[in-house]
Amino acid sequence: MALKHNFRKLTIWQEARSLVSETYSITEKFPKTEIYGLSNQLRRCSVSIASNIAEGSARDSNKHFVQYLETALGSSFEWETQLICAFDLNYISETTFNEYVEKIQKIQAMISNFKNTLN
């Protein structure tokens, strides 16, 4: 099946995929009491961002792809909020926090810009 957009070639998907690996690394250091809480939520959000970009790329129209990009964007803001919570709880350092706020905001801008090109 020929895809209109090959998600594997999309920089936004590649960045989101990288975020998944990094999220798993970050959350490994969280307290064990967070395994079903904030750790799990951050991991699920990161996977959701990449997954929605990939799933949307298989849709027949740009209009439908945009809907999946909007979901990915929503998950990215959820991820950012959870990162803020992790910082507030002292689970991550200020340096780590700043690094990943910059990374997620870059991903958010990329998704928004790509979404605008499809409209």
PDB file of C-alpha atoms in Angstrom:
ATOM      1  CA  MET A   1       0.000   0.000   0.000  1.00  0.00           C
ATOM      2  CA  ALA A   2       1.421   3.367  -1.017  1.00  0.00           C
ATOM      3  CA  LEU A   3       1.000   5.946   1.706  1.00  0.00           C
ATOM      4  CA  LYS A   4       0.322   9.557   0.918  1.00  0.00           C
ATOM      5  CA  HIS A   5       2.810  10.421   3.674  1.00  0.00           C
ATOM      6  CA  ASN A   6       5.456   7.921   4.738  1.00  0.00           C
ATOM      7  CA  PHE A   7       5.574   8.452   8.489  1.00  0.00           C
ATOM      8  CA  ARG A   8       9.069   6.943   8.721  1.00  0.00           C
ATOM      9  CA  LYS A   9      10.402   9.829   6.624  1.00  0.00           C
ATOM     10  CA  LEU A  10       8.623  12.549   8.614  1.00  0.00           C
ATOM     11  CA  THR A  11      10.969  14.480  10.874  1.00  0.00           C
ATOM     12  CA  ILE A  12       8.140  15.022  13.367  1.00  0.00           C
ATOM     13  CA  TRP A  13       7.697  11.255  13.722  1.00  0.00           C
ATOM     14  CA  GLN A  14      11.453  10.735  14.083  1.00  0.00           C
ATOM     15  CA  GLU A  15      11.601  13.391  16.826  1.00  0.00           C
ATOM     16  CA  ALA A  16       8.562  11.896  18.565  1.00  0.00           C
ATOM     17  CA  ARG A  17      10.108   8.434  18.399  1.00  0.00           C
ATOM     18  CA  SER A  18      13.270   9.787  19.981  1.00  0.00           C
ATOM     19  CA  LEU A  19      11.151  11.304  22.739  1.00  0.00           C
ATOM     20  CA  VAL A  20       9.765   7.850  23.548  1.00  0.00           C
ATOM     21  CA  SER A  21      13.227   6.425  24.223  1.00  0.00           C
ATOM     22  CA  GLU A  22      14.244   9.461  26.224  1.00  0.00           C
ATOM     23  CA  THR A  23      11.021   9.350  28.255  1.00  0.00           C
ATOM     24  CA  TYR A  24      11.637   5.743  29.210  1.00  0.00           C
ATOM     25  CA  SER A  25      15.160   6.660  30.318  1.00  0.00           C
ATOM     26  CA  ILE A  26      13.979   9.625  32.372  1.00  0.00           C
ATOM     27  CA  THR A  27      11.168   7.745  34.088  1.00  0.00           C
ATOM     28  CA  GLU A  28      13.396   4.799  35.046  1.00  0.00           C
ATOM     29  CA  LYS A  29      14.860   7.138  37.668  1.00  0.00           C
ATOM     30  CA  PHE A  30      11.474   8.064  39.158  1.00  0.00           C
ATOM     31  CA  PRO A  31      10.467   6.565  42.516  1.00  0.00           C
ATOM     32  CA  LYS A  32       9.060   3.046  42.226  1.00  0.00           C
ATOM     33  CA  THR A  33       5.799   4.373  43.700  1.00  0.00           C
ATOM     34  CA  GLU A  34       5.289   6.224  40.394  1.00  0.00           C
ATOM     35  CA  ILE A  35       5.368   3.094  38.209  1.00  0.00           C
ATOM     36  CA  TYR A  36       1.585   3.238  37.711  1.00  0.00           C
ATOM     37  CA  GLY A  37       1.359   7.002  38.064  1.00  0.00           C
ATOM     38  CA  LEU A  38       3.415   9.738  36.500  1.00  0.00           C
ATOM     39  CA  SER A  39       5.968   7.350  34.938  1.00  0.00           C
ATOM     40  CA  ASN A  40       3.231   5.458  33.150  1.00  0.00           C
ATOM     41  CA  GLN A  41       1.456   8.633  32.044  1.00  0.00           C
ATOM     42  CA  LEU A  42       4.600  10.191  30.579  1.00  0.00           C
ATOM     43  CA  ARG A  43       5.422   6.979  28.744  1.00  0.00           C
ATOM     44  CA  ARG A  44       1.914   6.622  27.355  1.00  0.00           C
ATOM     45  CA  CYS A  45       1.846  10.225  26.153  1.00  0.00           C
ATOM     46  CA  SER A  46       5.178   9.921  24.378  1.00  0.00           C
ATOM     47  CA  VAL A  47       4.028   6.769  22.592  1.00  0.00           C
ATOM     48  CA  SER A  48       0.731   8.479  21.727  1.00  0.00           C
ATOM     49  CA  ILE A  49       2.500  11.367  20.005  1.00  0.00           C
ATOM     50  CA  ALA A  50       4.491   9.098  17.688  1.00  0.00           C
ATOM     51  CA  SER A  51       1.616   6.645  17.177  1.00  0.00           C
ATOM     52  CA  ASN A  52      -0.906   9.293  16.149  1.00  0.00           C
ATOM     53  CA  ILE A  53       1.500  10.766  13.628  1.00  0.00           C
ATOM     54  CA  ALA A  54       2.024   7.304  12.134  1.00  0.00           C
ATOM     55  CA  GLU A  55      -1.666   6.392  12.173  1.00  0.00           C
ATOM     56  CA  GLY A  56      -2.681   9.696  10.621  1.00  0.00           C
ATOM     57  CA  SER A  57      -0.225   9.219   7.774  1.00  0.00           C
ATOM     58  CA  ALA A  58      -2.245   6.214   6.614  1.00  0.00           C
ATOM     59  CA  ARG A  59      -5.447   8.206   6.204  1.00  0.00           C
ATOM     60  CA  ASP A  60      -6.801   8.936   2.758  1.00  0.00           C
ATOM     61  CA  SER A  61      -7.118  12.676   3.147  1.00  0.00           C
ATOM     62  CA  ASN A  62      -5.137  15.500   4.637  1.00  0.00           C
ATOM     63  CA  LYS A  63      -8.247  16.466   6.609  1.00  0.00           C
ATOM     64  CA  HIS A  64      -8.161  13.121   8.427  1.00  0.00           C
ATOM     65  CA  PHE A  65      -4.396  13.303   8.898  1.00  0.00           C
ATOM     66  CA  VAL A  66      -4.826  16.729  10.527  1.00  0.00           C
ATOM     67  CA  GLN A  67      -7.209  15.192  13.074  1.00  0.00           C
ATOM     68  CA  TYR A  68      -4.512  12.722  14.133  1.00  0.00           C
ATOM     69  CA  LEU A  69      -1.925  15.488  14.251  1.00  0.00           C
ATOM     70  CA  GLU A  70      -4.254  17.425  16.559  1.00  0.00           C
ATOM     71  CA  THR A  71      -4.429  14.389  18.842  1.00  0.00           C
ATOM     72  CA  ALA A  72      -0.627  14.096  18.758  1.00  0.00           C
ATOM     73  CA  LEU A  73      -0.363  17.792  19.593  1.00  0.00           C
ATOM     74  CA  GLY A  74      -2.763  17.352  22.516  1.00  0.00           C
ATOM     75  CA  SER A  75      -0.664  14.465  23.806  1.00  0.00           C
ATOM     76  CA  SER A  76       2.441  16.627  23.545  1.00  0.00           C
ATOM     77  CA  PHE A  77       0.880  19.287  25.775  1.00  0.00           C
ATOM     78  CA  GLU A  78      -0.210  16.584  28.201  1.00  0.00           C
ATOM     79  CA  TRP A  79       3.379  15.265  28.201  1.00  0.00           C
ATOM     80  CA  GLU A  80       4.704  18.781  28.861  1.00  0.00           C
ATOM     81  CA  THR A  81       2.311  19.198  31.807  1.00  0.00           C
ATOM     82  CA  GLN A  82       3.423  15.892  33.274  1.00  0.00           C
ATOM     83  CA  LEU A  83       7.064  16.932  32.859  1.00  0.00           C
ATOM     84  CA  ILE A  84       6.274  20.095  34.827  1.00  0.00           C
ATOM     85  CA  CYS A  85       4.700  17.931  37.545  1.00  0.00           C
ATOM     86  CA  ALA A  86       7.793  15.706  37.629  1.00  0.00           C
ATOM     87  CA  PHE A  87       9.952  18.802  38.066  1.00  0.00           C
ATOM     88  CA  ASP A  88       7.659  20.161  40.787  1.00  0.00           C
ATOM     89  CA  LEU A  89       8.029  16.831  42.613  1.00  0.00           C
ATOM     90  CA  ASN A  90      11.828  16.991  42.252  1.00  0.00           C
ATOM     91  CA  TYR A  91      11.936  13.826  40.128  1.00  0.00           C
ATOM     92  CA  ILE A  92      14.076  15.595  37.512  1.00  0.00           C
ATOM     93  CA  SER A  93      16.721  18.291  37.689  1.00  0.00           C
ATOM     94  CA  GLU A  94      16.256  21.805  36.375  1.00  0.00           C
ATOM     95  CA  THR A  95      18.767  21.040  33.617  1.00  0.00           C
ATOM     96  CA  THR A  96      16.791  17.973  32.500  1.00  0.00           C
ATOM     97  CA  PHE A  97      13.543  19.912  32.780  1.00  0.00           C
ATOM     98  CA  ASN A  98      14.807  22.753  30.598  1.00  0.00           C
ATOM     99  CA  GLU A  99      16.244  20.353  28.022  1.00  0.00           C
ATOM    100  CA  TYR A 100      12.968  18.501  27.616  1.00  0.00           C
ATOM    101  CA  VAL A 101      10.740  21.578  27.697  1.00  0.00           C
ATOM    102  CA  GLU A 102      12.777  22.834  24.750  1.00  0.00           C
ATOM    103  CA  LYS A 103      12.486  19.457  22.999  1.00  0.00           C
ATOM    104  CA  ILE A 104       8.706  19.132  23.458  1.00  0.00           C
ATOM    105  CA  GLN A 105       8.106  22.720  22.378  1.00  0.00           C
ATOM    106  CA  LYS A 106      10.129  22.039  19.232  1.00  0.00           C
ATOM    107  CA  ILE A 107       7.956  18.980  18.536  1.00  0.00           C
ATOM    108  CA  GLN A 108       4.793  21.019  19.183  1.00  0.00           C
ATOM    109  CA  ALA A 109       5.921  23.690  16.727  1.00  0.00           C
ATOM    110  CA  MET A 110       6.806  21.056  14.122  1.00  0.00           C
ATOM    111  CA  ILE A 111       3.412  19.375  14.438  1.00  0.00           C
ATOM    112  CA  SER A 112       1.594  22.731  14.235  1.00  0.00           C
ATOM    113  CA  ASN A 113       3.585  23.826  11.205  1.00  0.00           C
ATOM    114  CA  PHE A 114       3.068  20.514   9.412  1.00  0.00           C
ATOM    115  CA  LYS A 115      -0.635  20.604  10.235  1.00  0.00           C
ATOM    116  CA  ASN A 116      -0.850  24.089   8.701  1.00  0.00           C
ATOM    117  CA  THR A 117       0.744  22.882   5.463  1.00  0.00           C
ATOM    118  CA  LEU A 118      -1.945  20.197   5.189  1.00  0.00           C
ATOM    119  CA  ASN A 119      -4.875  22.592   5.664  1.00  0.00           C
TER     120      ASN A 119
END
